Coordinates of C-alpha atoms in Angstrom, one line a residue:
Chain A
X54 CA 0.0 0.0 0.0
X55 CA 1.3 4.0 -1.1
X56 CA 0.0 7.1 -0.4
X57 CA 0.1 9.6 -3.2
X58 CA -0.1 13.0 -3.6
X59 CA -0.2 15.2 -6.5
X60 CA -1.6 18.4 -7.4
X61 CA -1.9 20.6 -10.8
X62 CA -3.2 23.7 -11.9
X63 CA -7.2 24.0 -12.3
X64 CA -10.3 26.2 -13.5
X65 CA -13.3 27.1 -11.6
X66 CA -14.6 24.6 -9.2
X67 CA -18.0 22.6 -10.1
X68 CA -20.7 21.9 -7.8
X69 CA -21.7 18.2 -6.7
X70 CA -19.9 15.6 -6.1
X71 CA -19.4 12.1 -8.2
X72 CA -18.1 8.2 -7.2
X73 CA -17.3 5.7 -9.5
X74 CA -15.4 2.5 -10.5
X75 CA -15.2 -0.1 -7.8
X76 CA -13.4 -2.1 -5.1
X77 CA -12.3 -5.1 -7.8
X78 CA -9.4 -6.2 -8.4
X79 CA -8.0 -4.5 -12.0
X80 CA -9.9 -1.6 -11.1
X81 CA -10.2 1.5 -9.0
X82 CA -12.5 4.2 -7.1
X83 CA -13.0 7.5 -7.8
X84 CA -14.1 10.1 -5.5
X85 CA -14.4 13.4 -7.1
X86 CA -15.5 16.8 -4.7
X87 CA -15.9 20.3 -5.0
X88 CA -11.8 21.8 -4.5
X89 CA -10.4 25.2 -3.9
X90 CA -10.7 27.6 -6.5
X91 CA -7.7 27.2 -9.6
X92 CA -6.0 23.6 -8.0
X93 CA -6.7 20.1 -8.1
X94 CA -5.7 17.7 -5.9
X95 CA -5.7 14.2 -6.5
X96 CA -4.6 11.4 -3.2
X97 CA -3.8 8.3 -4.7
X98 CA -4.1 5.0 -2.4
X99 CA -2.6 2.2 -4.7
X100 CA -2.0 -1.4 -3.8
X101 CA 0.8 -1.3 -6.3
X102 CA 4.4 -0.3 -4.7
X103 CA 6.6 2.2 -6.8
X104 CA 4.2 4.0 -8.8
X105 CA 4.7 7.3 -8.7
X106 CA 6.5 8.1 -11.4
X107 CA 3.3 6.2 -13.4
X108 CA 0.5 8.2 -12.0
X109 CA 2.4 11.7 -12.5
X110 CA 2.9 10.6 -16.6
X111 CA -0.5 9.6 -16.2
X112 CA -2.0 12.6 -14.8
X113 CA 0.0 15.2 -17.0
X114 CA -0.6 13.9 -20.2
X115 CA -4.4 14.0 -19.2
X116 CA -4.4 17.6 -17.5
X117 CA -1.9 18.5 -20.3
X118 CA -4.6 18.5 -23.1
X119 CA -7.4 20.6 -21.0
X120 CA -7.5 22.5 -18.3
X121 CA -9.3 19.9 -15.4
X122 CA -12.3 21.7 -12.8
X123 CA -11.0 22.5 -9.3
X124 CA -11.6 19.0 -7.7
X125 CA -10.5 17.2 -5.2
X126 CA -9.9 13.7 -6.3
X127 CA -9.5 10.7 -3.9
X128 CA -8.5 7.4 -5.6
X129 CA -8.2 3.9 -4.7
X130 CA -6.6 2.0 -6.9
X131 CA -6.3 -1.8 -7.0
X132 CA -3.7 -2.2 -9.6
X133 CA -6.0 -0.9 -12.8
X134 CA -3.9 -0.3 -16.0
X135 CA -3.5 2.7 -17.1
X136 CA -6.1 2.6 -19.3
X137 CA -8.8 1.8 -16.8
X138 CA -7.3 4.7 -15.0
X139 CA -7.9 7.2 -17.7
X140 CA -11.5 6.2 -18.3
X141 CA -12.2 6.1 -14.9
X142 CA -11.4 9.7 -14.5
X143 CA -13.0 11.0 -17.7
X144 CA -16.7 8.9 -16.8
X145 CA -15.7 10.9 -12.8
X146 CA -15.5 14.1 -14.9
X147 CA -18.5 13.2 -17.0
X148 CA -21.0 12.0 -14.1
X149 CA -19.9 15.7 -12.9
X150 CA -20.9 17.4 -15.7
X151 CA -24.6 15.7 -16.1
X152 CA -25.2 16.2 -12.1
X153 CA -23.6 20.0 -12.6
X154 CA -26.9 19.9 -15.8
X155 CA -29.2 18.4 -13.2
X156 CA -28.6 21.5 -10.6
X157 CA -28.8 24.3 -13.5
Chain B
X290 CA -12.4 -29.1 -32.1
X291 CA -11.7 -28.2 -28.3
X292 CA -13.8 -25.6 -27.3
X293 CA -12.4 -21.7 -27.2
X294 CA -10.8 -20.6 -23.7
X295 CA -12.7 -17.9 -21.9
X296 CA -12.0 -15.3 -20.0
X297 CA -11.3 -17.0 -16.2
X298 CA -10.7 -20.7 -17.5
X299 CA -8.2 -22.4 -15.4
X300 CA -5.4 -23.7 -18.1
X301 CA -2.9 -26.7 -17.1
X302 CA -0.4 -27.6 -19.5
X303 CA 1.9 -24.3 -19.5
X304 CA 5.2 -25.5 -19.6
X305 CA 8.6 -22.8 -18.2
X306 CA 9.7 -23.2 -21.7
X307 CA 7.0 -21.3 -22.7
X308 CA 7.9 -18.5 -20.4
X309 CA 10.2 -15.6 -21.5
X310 CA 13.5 -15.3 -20.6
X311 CA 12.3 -11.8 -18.8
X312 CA 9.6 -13.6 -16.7
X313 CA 10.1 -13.2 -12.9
X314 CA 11.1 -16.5 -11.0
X315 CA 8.2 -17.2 -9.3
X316 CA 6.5 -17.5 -12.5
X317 CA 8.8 -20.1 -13.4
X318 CA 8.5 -21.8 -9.9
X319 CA 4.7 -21.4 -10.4
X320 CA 4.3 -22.9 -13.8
X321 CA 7.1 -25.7 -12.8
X322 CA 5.3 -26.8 -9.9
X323 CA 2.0 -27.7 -12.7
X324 CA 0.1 -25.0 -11.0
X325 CA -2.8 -24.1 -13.9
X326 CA -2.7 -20.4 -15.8
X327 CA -5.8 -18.3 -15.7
X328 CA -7.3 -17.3 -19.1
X329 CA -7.0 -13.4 -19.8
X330 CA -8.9 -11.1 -21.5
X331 CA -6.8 -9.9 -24.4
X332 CA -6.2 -10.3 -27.9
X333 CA -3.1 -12.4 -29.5
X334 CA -2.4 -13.9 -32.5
X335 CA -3.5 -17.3 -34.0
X336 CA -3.0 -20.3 -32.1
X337 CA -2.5 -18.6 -28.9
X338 CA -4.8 -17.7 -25.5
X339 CA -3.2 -15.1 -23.6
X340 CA -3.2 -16.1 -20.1
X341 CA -2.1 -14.7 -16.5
X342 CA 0.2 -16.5 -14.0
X343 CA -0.3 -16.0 -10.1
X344 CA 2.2 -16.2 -7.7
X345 CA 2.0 -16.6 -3.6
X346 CA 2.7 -13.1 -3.6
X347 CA -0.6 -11.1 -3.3
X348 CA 0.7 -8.6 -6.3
X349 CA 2.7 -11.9 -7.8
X350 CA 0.8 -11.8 -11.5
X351 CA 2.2 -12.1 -14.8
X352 CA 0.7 -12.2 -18.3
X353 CA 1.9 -14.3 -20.9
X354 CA 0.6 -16.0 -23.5
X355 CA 0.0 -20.0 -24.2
X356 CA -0.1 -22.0 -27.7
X357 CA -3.7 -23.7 -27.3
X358 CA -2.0 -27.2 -28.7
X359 CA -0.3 -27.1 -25.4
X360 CA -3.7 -27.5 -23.4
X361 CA -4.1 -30.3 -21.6
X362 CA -6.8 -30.1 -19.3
X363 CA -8.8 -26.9 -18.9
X364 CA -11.8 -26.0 -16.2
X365 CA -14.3 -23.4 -17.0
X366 CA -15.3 -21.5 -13.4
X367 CA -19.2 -23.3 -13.8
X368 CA -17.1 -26.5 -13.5
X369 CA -15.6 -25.6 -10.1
X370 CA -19.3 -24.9 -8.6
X371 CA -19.7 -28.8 -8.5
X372 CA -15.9 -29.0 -6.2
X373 CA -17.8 -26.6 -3.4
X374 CA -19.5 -29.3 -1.6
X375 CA -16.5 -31.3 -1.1
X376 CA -14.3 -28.5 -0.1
X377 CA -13.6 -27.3 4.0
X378 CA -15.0 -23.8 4.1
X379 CA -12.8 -22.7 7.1
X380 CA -12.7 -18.9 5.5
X381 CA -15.2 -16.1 5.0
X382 CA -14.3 -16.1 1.0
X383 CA -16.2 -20.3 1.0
X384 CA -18.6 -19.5 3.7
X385 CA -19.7 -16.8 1.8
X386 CA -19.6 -19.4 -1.7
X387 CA -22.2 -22.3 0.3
X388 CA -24.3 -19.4 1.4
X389 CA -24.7 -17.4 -2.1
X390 CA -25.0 -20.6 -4.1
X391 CA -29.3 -20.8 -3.3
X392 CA -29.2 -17.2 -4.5
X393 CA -27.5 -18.0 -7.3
X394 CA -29.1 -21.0 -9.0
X395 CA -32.0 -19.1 -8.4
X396 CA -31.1 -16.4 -10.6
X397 CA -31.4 -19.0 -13.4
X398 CA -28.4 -17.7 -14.9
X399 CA -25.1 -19.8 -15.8
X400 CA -22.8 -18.5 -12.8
X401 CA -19.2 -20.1 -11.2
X402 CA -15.7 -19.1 -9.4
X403 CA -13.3 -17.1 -10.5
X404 CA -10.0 -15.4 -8.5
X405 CA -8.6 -16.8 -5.4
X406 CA -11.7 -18.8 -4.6
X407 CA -11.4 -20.4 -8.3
X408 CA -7.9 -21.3 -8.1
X409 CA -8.3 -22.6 -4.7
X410 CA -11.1 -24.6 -5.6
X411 CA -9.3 -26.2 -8.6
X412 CA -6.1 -26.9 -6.6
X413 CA -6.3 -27.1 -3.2
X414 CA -3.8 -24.8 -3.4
X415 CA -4.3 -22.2 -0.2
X416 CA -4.6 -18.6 -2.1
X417 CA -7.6 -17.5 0.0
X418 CA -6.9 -15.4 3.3
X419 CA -9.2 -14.4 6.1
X420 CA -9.7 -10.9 3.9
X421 CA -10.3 -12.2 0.7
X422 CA -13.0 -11.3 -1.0
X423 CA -15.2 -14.0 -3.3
X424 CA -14.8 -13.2 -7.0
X425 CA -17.8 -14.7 -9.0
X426 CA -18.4 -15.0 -13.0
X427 CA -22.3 -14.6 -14.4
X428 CA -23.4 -15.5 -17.7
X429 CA -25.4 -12.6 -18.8
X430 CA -26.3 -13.6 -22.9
X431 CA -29.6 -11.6 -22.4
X432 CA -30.0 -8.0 -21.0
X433 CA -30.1 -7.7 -17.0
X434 CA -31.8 -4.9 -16.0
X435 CA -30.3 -2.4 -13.8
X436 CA -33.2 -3.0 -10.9
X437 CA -32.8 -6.7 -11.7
X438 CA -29.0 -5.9 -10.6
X439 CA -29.5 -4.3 -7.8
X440 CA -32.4 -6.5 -6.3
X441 CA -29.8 -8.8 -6.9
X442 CA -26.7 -7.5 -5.4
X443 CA -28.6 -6.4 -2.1
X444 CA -29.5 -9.9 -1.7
X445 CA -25.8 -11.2 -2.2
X446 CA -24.7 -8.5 0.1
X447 CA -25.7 -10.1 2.9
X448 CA -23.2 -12.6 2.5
X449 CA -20.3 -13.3 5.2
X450 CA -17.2 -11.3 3.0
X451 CA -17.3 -9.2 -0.1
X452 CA -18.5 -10.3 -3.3
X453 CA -17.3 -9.1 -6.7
X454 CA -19.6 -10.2 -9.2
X455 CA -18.8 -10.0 -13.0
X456 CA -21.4 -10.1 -15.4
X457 CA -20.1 -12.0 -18.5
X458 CA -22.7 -9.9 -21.5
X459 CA -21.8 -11.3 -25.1
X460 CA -19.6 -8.6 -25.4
X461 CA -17.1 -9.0 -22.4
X462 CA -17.4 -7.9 -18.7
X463 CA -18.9 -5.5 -16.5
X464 CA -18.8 -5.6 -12.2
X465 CA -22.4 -6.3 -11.5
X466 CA -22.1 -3.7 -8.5
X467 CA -21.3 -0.7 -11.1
X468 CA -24.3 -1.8 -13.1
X469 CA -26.5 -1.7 -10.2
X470 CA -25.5 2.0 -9.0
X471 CA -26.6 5.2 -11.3
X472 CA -23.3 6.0 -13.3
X473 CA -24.9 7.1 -16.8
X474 CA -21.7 4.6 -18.5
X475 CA -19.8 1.6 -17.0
X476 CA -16.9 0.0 -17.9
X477 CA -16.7 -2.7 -20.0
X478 CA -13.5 -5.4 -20.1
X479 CA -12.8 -6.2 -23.8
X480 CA -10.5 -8.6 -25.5
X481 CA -9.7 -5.3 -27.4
X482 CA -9.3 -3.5 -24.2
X483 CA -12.0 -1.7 -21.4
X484 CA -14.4 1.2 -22.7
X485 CA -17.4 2.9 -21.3
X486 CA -20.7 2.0 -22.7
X487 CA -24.8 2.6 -22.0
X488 CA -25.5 -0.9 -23.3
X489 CA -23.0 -3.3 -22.3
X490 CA -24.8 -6.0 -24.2
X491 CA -25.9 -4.0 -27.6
X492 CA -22.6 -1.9 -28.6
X493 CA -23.7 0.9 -31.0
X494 CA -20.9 3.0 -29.3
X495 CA -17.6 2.2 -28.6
X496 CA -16.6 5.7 -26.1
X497 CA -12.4 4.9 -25.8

């Protein structure tokens, strides 16, 4: 088990609050909340030793290619590829965006 | 013809010749020792199944691939429901197996063991602990409705450790827990790869 940390810079932050993925093995949870104003922050629990240097790639080539919401992001991860990863994220961002529709 | 392995199918037959040179050495050990590979869900080339090892170590996993001509034996994870009565269940993971199994049948659907439980099962070999959860298979070939799911899952719920229940649609895998809950897509495990779909049984979208 690793604790991670990272954090990058961010827009505006949305309102609600989205969980998904799961518990299962090749898979990971996604927590996404409301964060402070221009930063996200993700934590990163993983069951997989030595990955930091993965999730940061991971993370900066996503946040690289738009700007994310101000979020924070809690993550348990029980050694999903990074694939998994990525789509987790982006269905956490889009589950946002239709409850963010449901409040307007 | 033999019949096509599927995702979870216990393999035995892999020899450490097969192996790469770059394979770790408990993968050798593993394989050595006759211990069976688990089928994978990815795509390889002709004549091959790609196909997982497992170590004793809980992160001890490597993926490989195996020529089918070198099957000797394979069990599906319906076949290992029969091995339940006969087995000691001493843990939560096989408590929790003899008390789902009425729940189960009842469903009507094709269902069996995959993960720890599975291998265990199929070996005797000790891969459960105390804190394992139970990793089932379902064959889904027709549309389970979300409500069906979750009338579903809060029955199995009740069970004595976790469950973590894959639903097997015609066009790969979902976690029946994800398609009981509200997300508006879920992920579905493909030979090709995961993606996030509506319909995991009617693909007019692939979204990755």
């Amino acid at each position: 088990m690793e604790t991670l940390k990272f954090e990058f810079p961010a827009g505006q932050s949305p309102r609600g609050r989205a969980l998904v993925g799961g518990v299962g093995s090749g898979d990971l949870e996604v927590l996404l909340e409301p964060g402070e104003a221009g930063m996200l922050r993700l934590n990163v629990v993983t069951s997989v030793n030595g990955s930091a240097a993965r999730w940061q790639n991971l993370f900066e080539r996503m946040f690289r290619e738009q700007t994310p919401p101000a979020l924070n992001i809690e993550i348990h991860d029980f050694g999903a590829t990074p694939g998994v990863v990525r789509l987790r994220l982006e269905q956490g961002l889009e589950e946002l965006q239709l409850e963010g529709a449901f409040h307007d | 013809m033999k019949p096509v392995p599927r995702p979870h199918d216990l393999l035995w037959g892999f020899i450490p010749e097969q192996l790469p040179t770059t394979a770790p050495q408990w993968a050798f050990a593993a394989v050595a020792s006759g211990e069976p590979v688990v089928v994978r869900r990815a795509e390889g080339k002709p004549g091959v199944v790609a196909v997982g090892i497992r170590g004793h170590g809980r992160e001890e996993r490597f993926g490989t691939w195996m020529a089918l001509d070198r099957i000797v034996r394979s069990l599906s994870p319906e076949q290992l429901v029969s091995a339940i009565k006969s087995y000691p269940a001493d843990l939560p993971a096989l408590k929790a197996l003899i008390w789902a199994k009425p729940c189960l049948d009842a469903t009507g659907l094709v269902w069996g063991v995959t993960g720890s439980a599975g291998f265990q099962l199929a070996t005797g070999i000790r891969t459960l602990h105390a804190d394992s959860d139970l990793d089932l298979l379902m064959r889904a070939p027709a549309p389970l409705s979300r409500s069906q799911a979750l009338a579903l899952l809060n029955k199995l719920d009740k069970a004595p450790c976790r469950l973590d229940i894959q639903l097997e649609t015609p066009q790969g895998g979902i976690a029946l827990r994800e398609w009981a809950q509200s997300s508006h897509r879920v992920l579905l495990k493909r030979a090709s790869g995961a993606c996030l779909v509506t319909d995991p049984w009617h693909l007019v979208e692939i979204a990755a």
